[in-house]
PDB file of C-alpha atoms in Angstrom:
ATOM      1  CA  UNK G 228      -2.377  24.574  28.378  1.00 71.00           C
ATOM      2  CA  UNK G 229      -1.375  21.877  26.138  1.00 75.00           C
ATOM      3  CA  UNK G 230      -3.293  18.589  27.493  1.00 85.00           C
ATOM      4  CA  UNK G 231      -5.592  16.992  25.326  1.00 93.00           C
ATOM      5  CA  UNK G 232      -4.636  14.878  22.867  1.00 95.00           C
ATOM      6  CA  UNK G 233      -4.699  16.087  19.164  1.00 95.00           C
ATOM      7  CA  UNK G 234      -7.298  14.913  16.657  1.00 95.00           C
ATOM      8  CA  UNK G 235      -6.434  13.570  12.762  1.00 95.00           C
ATOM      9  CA  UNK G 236      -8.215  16.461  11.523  1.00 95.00           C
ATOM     10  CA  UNK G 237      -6.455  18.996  13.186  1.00 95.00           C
ATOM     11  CA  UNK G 238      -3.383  17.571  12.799  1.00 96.00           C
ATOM     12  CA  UNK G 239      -4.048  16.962   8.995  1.00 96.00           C
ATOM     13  CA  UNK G 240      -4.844  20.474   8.518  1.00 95.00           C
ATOM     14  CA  UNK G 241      -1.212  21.977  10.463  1.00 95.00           C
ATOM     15  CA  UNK G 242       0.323  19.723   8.234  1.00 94.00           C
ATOM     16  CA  UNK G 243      -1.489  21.221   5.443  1.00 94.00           C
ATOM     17  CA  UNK G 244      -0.222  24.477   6.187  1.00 95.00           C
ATOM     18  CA  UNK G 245       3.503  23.873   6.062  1.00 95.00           C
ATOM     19  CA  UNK G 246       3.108  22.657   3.017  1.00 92.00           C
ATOM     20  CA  UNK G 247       1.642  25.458   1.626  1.00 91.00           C
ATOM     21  CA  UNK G 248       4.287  28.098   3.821  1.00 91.00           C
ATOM     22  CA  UNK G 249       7.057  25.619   2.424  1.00 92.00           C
ATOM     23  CA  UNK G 250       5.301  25.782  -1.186  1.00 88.00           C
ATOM     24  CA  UNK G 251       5.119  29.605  -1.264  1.00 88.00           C
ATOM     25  CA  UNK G 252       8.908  29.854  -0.142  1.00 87.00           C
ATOM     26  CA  UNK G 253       9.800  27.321  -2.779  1.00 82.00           C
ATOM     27  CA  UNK G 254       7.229  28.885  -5.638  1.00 79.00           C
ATOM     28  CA  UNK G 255       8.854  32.865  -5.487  1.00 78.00           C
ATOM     29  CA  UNK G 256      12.248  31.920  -6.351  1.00 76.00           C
ATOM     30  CA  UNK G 257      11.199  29.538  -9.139  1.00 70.00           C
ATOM     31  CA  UNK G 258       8.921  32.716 -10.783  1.00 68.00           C
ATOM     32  CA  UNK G 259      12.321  34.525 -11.852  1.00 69.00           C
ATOM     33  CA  UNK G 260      14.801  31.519 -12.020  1.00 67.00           C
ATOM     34  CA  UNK G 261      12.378  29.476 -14.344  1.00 63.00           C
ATOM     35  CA  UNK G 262      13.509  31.037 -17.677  1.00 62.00           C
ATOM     36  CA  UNK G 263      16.874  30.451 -17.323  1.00 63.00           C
ATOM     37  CA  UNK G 264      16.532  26.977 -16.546  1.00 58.00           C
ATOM     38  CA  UNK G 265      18.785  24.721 -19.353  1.00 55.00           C
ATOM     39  CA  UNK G 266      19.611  21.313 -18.463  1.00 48.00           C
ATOM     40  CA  UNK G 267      21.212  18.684 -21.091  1.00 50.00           C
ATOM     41  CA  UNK G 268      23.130  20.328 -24.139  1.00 51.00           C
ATOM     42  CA  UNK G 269      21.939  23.362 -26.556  1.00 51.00           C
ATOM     43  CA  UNK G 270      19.919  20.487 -28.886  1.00 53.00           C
ATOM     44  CA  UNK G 271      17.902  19.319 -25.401  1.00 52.00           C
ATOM     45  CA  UNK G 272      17.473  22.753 -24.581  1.00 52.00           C
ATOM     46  CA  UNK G 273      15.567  23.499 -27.462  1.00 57.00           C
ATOM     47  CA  UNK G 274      12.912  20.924 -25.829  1.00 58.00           C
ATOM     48  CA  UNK G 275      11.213  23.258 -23.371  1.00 60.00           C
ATOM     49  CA  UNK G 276       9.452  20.234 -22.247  1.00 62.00           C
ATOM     50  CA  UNK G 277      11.796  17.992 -21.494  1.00 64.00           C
ATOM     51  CA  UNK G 278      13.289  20.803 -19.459  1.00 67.00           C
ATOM     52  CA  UNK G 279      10.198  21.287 -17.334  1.00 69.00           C
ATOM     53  CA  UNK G 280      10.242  17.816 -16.061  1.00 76.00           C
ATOM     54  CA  UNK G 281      13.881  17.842 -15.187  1.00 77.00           C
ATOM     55  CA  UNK G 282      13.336  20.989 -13.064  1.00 73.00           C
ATOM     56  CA  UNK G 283      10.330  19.046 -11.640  1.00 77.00           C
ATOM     57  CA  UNK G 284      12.287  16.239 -10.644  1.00 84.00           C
ATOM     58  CA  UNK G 285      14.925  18.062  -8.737  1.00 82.00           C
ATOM     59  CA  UNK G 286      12.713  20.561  -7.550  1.00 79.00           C
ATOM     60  CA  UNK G 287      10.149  18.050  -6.055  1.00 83.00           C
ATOM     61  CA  UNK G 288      13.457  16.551  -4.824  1.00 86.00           C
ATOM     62  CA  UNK G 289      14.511  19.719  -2.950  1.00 86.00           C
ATOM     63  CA  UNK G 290      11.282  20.701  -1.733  1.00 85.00           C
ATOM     64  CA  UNK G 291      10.879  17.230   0.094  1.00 87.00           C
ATOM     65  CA  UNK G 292      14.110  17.229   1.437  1.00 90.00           C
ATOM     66  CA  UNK G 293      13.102  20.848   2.925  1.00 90.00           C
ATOM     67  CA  UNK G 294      10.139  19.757   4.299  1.00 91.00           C
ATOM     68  CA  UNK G 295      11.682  16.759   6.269  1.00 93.00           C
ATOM     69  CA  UNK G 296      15.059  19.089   7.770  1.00 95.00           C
ATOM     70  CA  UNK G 297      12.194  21.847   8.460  1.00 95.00           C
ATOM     71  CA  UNK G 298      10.065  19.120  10.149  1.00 96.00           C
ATOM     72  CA  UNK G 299      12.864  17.437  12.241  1.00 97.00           C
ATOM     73  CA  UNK G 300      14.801  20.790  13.401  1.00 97.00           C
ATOM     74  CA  UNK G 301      11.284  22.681  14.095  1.00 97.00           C
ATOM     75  CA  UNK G 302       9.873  19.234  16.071  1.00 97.00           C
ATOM     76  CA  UNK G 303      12.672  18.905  18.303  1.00 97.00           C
ATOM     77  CA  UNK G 304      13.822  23.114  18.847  1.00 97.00           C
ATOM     78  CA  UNK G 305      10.278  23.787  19.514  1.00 96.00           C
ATOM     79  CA  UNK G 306       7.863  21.026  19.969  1.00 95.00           C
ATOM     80  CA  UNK G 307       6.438  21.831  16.544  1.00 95.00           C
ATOM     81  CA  UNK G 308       6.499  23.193  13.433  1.00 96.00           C
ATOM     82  CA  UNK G 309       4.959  26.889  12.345  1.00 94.00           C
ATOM     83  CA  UNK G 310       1.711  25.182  11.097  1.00 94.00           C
ATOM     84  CA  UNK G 311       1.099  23.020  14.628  1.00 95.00           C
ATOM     85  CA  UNK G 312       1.619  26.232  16.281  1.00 94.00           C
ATOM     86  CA  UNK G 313      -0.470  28.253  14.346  1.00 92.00           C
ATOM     87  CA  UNK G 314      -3.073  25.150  14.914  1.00 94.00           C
ATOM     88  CA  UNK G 315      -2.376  24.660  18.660  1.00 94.00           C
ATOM     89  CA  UNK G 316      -0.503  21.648  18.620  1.00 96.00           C
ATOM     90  CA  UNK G 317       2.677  20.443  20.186  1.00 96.00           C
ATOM     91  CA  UNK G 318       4.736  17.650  19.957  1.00 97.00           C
ATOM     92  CA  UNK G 319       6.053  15.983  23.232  1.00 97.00           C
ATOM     93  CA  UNK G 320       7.620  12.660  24.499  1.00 97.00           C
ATOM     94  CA  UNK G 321       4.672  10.418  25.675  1.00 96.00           C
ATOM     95  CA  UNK G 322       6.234  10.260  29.188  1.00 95.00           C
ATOM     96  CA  UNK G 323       7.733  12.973  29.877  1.00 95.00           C
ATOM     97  CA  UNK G 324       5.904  15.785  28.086  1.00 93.00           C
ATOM     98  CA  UNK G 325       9.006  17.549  26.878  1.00 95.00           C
ATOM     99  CA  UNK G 326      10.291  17.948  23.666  1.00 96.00           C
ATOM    100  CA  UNK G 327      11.852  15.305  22.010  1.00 97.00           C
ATOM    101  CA  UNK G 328      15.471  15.226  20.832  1.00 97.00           C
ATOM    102  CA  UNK G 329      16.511  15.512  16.893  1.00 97.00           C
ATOM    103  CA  UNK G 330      17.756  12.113  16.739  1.00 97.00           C
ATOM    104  CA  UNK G 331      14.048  10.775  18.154  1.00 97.00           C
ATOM    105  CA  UNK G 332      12.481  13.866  15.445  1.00 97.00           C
ATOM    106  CA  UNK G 333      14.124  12.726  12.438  1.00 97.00           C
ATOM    107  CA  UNK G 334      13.208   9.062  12.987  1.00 96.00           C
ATOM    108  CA  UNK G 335       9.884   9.908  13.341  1.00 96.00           C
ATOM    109  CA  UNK G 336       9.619  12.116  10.450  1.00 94.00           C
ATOM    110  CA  UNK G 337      11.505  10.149   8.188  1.00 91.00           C
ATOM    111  CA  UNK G 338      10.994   6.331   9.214  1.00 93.00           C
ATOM    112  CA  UNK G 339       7.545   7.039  11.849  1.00 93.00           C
ATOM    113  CA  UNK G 340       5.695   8.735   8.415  1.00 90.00           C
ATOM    114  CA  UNK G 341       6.947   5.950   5.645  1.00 89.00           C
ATOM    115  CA  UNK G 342       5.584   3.109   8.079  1.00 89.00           C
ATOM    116  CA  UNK G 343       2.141   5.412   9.011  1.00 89.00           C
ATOM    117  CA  UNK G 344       1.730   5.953   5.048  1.00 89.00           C
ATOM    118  CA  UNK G 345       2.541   2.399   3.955  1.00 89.00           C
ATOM    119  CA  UNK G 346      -0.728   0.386   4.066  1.00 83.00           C
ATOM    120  CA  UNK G 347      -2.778   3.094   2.054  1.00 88.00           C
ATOM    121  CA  UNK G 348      -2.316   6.048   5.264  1.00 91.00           C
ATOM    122  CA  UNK G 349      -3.324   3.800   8.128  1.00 92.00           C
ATOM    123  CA  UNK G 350      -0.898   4.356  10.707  1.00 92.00           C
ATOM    124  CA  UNK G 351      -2.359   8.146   9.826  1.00 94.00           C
ATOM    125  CA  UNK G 352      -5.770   6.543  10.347  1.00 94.00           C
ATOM    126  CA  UNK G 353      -5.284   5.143  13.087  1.00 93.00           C
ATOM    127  CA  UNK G 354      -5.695   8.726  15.258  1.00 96.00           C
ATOM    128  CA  UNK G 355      -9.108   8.565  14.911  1.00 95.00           C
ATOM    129  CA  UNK G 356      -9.591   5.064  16.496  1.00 95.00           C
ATOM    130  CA  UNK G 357      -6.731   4.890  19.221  1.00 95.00           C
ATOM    131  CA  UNK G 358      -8.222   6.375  22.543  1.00 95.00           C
ATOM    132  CA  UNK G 359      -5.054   8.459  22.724  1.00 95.00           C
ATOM    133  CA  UNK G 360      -4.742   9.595  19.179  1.00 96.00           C
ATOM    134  CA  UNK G 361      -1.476   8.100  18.465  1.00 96.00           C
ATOM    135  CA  UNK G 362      -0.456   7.285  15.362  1.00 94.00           C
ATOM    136  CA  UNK G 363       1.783   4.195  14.271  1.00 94.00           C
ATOM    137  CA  UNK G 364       4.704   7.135  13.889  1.00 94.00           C
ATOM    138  CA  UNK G 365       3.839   8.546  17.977  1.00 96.00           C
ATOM    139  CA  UNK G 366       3.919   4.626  19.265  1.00 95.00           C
ATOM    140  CA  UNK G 367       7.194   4.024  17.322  1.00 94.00           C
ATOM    141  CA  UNK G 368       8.700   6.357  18.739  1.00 96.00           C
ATOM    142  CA  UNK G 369       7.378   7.324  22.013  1.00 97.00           C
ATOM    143  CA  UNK G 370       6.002  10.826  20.969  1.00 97.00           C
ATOM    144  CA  UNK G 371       1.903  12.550  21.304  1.00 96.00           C
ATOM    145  CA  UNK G 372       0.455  15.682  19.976  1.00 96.00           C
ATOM    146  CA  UNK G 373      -0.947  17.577  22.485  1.00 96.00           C
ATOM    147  CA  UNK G 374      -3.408  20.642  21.899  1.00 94.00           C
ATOM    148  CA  UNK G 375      -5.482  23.430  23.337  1.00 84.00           C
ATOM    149  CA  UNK G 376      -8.829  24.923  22.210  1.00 73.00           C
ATOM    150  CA  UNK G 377      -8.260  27.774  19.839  1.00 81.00           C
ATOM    151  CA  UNK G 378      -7.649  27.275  15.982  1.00 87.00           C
ATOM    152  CA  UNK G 379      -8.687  30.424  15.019  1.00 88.00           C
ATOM    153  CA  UNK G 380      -5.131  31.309  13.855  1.00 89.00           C
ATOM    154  CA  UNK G 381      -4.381  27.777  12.342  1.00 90.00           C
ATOM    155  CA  UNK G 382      -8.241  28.361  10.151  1.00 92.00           C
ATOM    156  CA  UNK G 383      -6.775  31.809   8.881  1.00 93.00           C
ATOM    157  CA  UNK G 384      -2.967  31.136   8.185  1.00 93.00           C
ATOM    158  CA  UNK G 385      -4.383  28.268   6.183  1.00 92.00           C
ATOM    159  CA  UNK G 386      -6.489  30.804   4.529  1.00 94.00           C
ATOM    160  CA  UNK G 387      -3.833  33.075   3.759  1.00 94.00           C
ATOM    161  CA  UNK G 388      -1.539  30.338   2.591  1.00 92.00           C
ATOM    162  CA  UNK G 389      -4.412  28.881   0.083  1.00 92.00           C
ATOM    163  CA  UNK G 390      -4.475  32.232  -1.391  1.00 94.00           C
ATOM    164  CA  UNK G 391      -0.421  33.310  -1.872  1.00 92.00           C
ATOM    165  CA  UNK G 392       0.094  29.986  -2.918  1.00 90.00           C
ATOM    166  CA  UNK G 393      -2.870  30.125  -5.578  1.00 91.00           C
ATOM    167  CA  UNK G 394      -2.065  33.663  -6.792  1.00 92.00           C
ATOM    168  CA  UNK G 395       2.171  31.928  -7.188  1.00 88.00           C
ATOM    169  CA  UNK G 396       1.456  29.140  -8.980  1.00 87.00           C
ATOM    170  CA  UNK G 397      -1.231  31.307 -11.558  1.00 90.00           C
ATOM    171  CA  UNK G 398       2.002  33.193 -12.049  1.00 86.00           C
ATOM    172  CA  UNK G 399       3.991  30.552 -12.535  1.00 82.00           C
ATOM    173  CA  UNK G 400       1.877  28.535 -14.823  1.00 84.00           C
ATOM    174  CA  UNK G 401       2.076  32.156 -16.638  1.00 86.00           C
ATOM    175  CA  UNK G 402       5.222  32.156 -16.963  1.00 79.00           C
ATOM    176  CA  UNK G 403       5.231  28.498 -18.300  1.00 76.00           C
ATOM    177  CA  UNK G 404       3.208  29.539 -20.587  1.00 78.00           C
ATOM    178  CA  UNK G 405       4.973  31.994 -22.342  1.00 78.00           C
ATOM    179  CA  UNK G 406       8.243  29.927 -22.335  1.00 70.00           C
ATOM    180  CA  UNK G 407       6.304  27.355 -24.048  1.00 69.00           C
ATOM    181  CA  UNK G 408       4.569  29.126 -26.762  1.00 64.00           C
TER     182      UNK G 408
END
């Protein structure tokens, strides 16, 4: 049963984990698009460089906007997103205890986060002091995080995510490597 209210670290580490599930989706298709990547004309691509940081940009570009549609549509379809499940958490209207709609998820994901992460995190901070572990995002806009006991699932999926995402990116930087040299 979903009751009490969830913790900073807890929540911290569910976020964690989408990241990583997000990062591992986003990492495999880079592996074999990466050296065909050409951006400017045939004198710029001899810069491998200067190609590099352009697929950065967009990429880091993409992979945010992912996160934030992945956040709102998982938040409001199913009261969280696959790394607050896997930790036990759910995200609910404060009065009602349902989920919340899309239009109240992507505020809170896209204005509720920039006004938490503002002042150097501490509308994130602010869980550990408020006696209902609300952050400046939840008060906004009306929402908790609600959890139950086990994280057993949440400790391993992190796990498991630390490790694909590790053994990726030592393949991608690979890969780098030899387009480089």
């Amino acid at each position: 049963m979903f009751d009490k209210p969830a913790g900073l670290t807890r929540r911290f580490f569910a976020t964690l984990t989408d990241y990583f599930i997000i990062g591992i989706i986003f990492l495999l298709p880079s592996l074999s698009l990466l050296p065909f990547l050409k951006v400017g004309n045939t004198t710029e691509a001899n810069y491998p460089l200067v190609n590099m940081f352009f697929y950065l940009i967009i990429a880091g570009l993409l992979y945010n906007t992912v996160v934030g549609l992945y956040q709102i549509y998982f938040t409001s379809r199913y009261a969280g997103t696959l790394g607050k499940y896997l930790w036990g958490l759910k995200v609910v209207d404060a009065d009602t205890k349902k989920n919340i709609d899309i239009k109240t998820a992507f505020y809170r994901v896209f204005v509720g986060h920039t006004v938490s992460i503002v002042f150097f995190g501490l509308g994130f901070w602010s869980i550990v002091k408020d006696p209902e572990k609300r952050g400046f995002h939840d008060k906004l806009f009306s929402t908790r995080v609600l959890t139950h006991s086990g994280i057993l699932w949440g400790v391993l999926s992190l796990i498991a995510a630390v490790v694909a995402l590790a053994a990726i990116t030592i393949a991608l930087i690979s890969k780098i490597l030899l387009i480089l040299g």
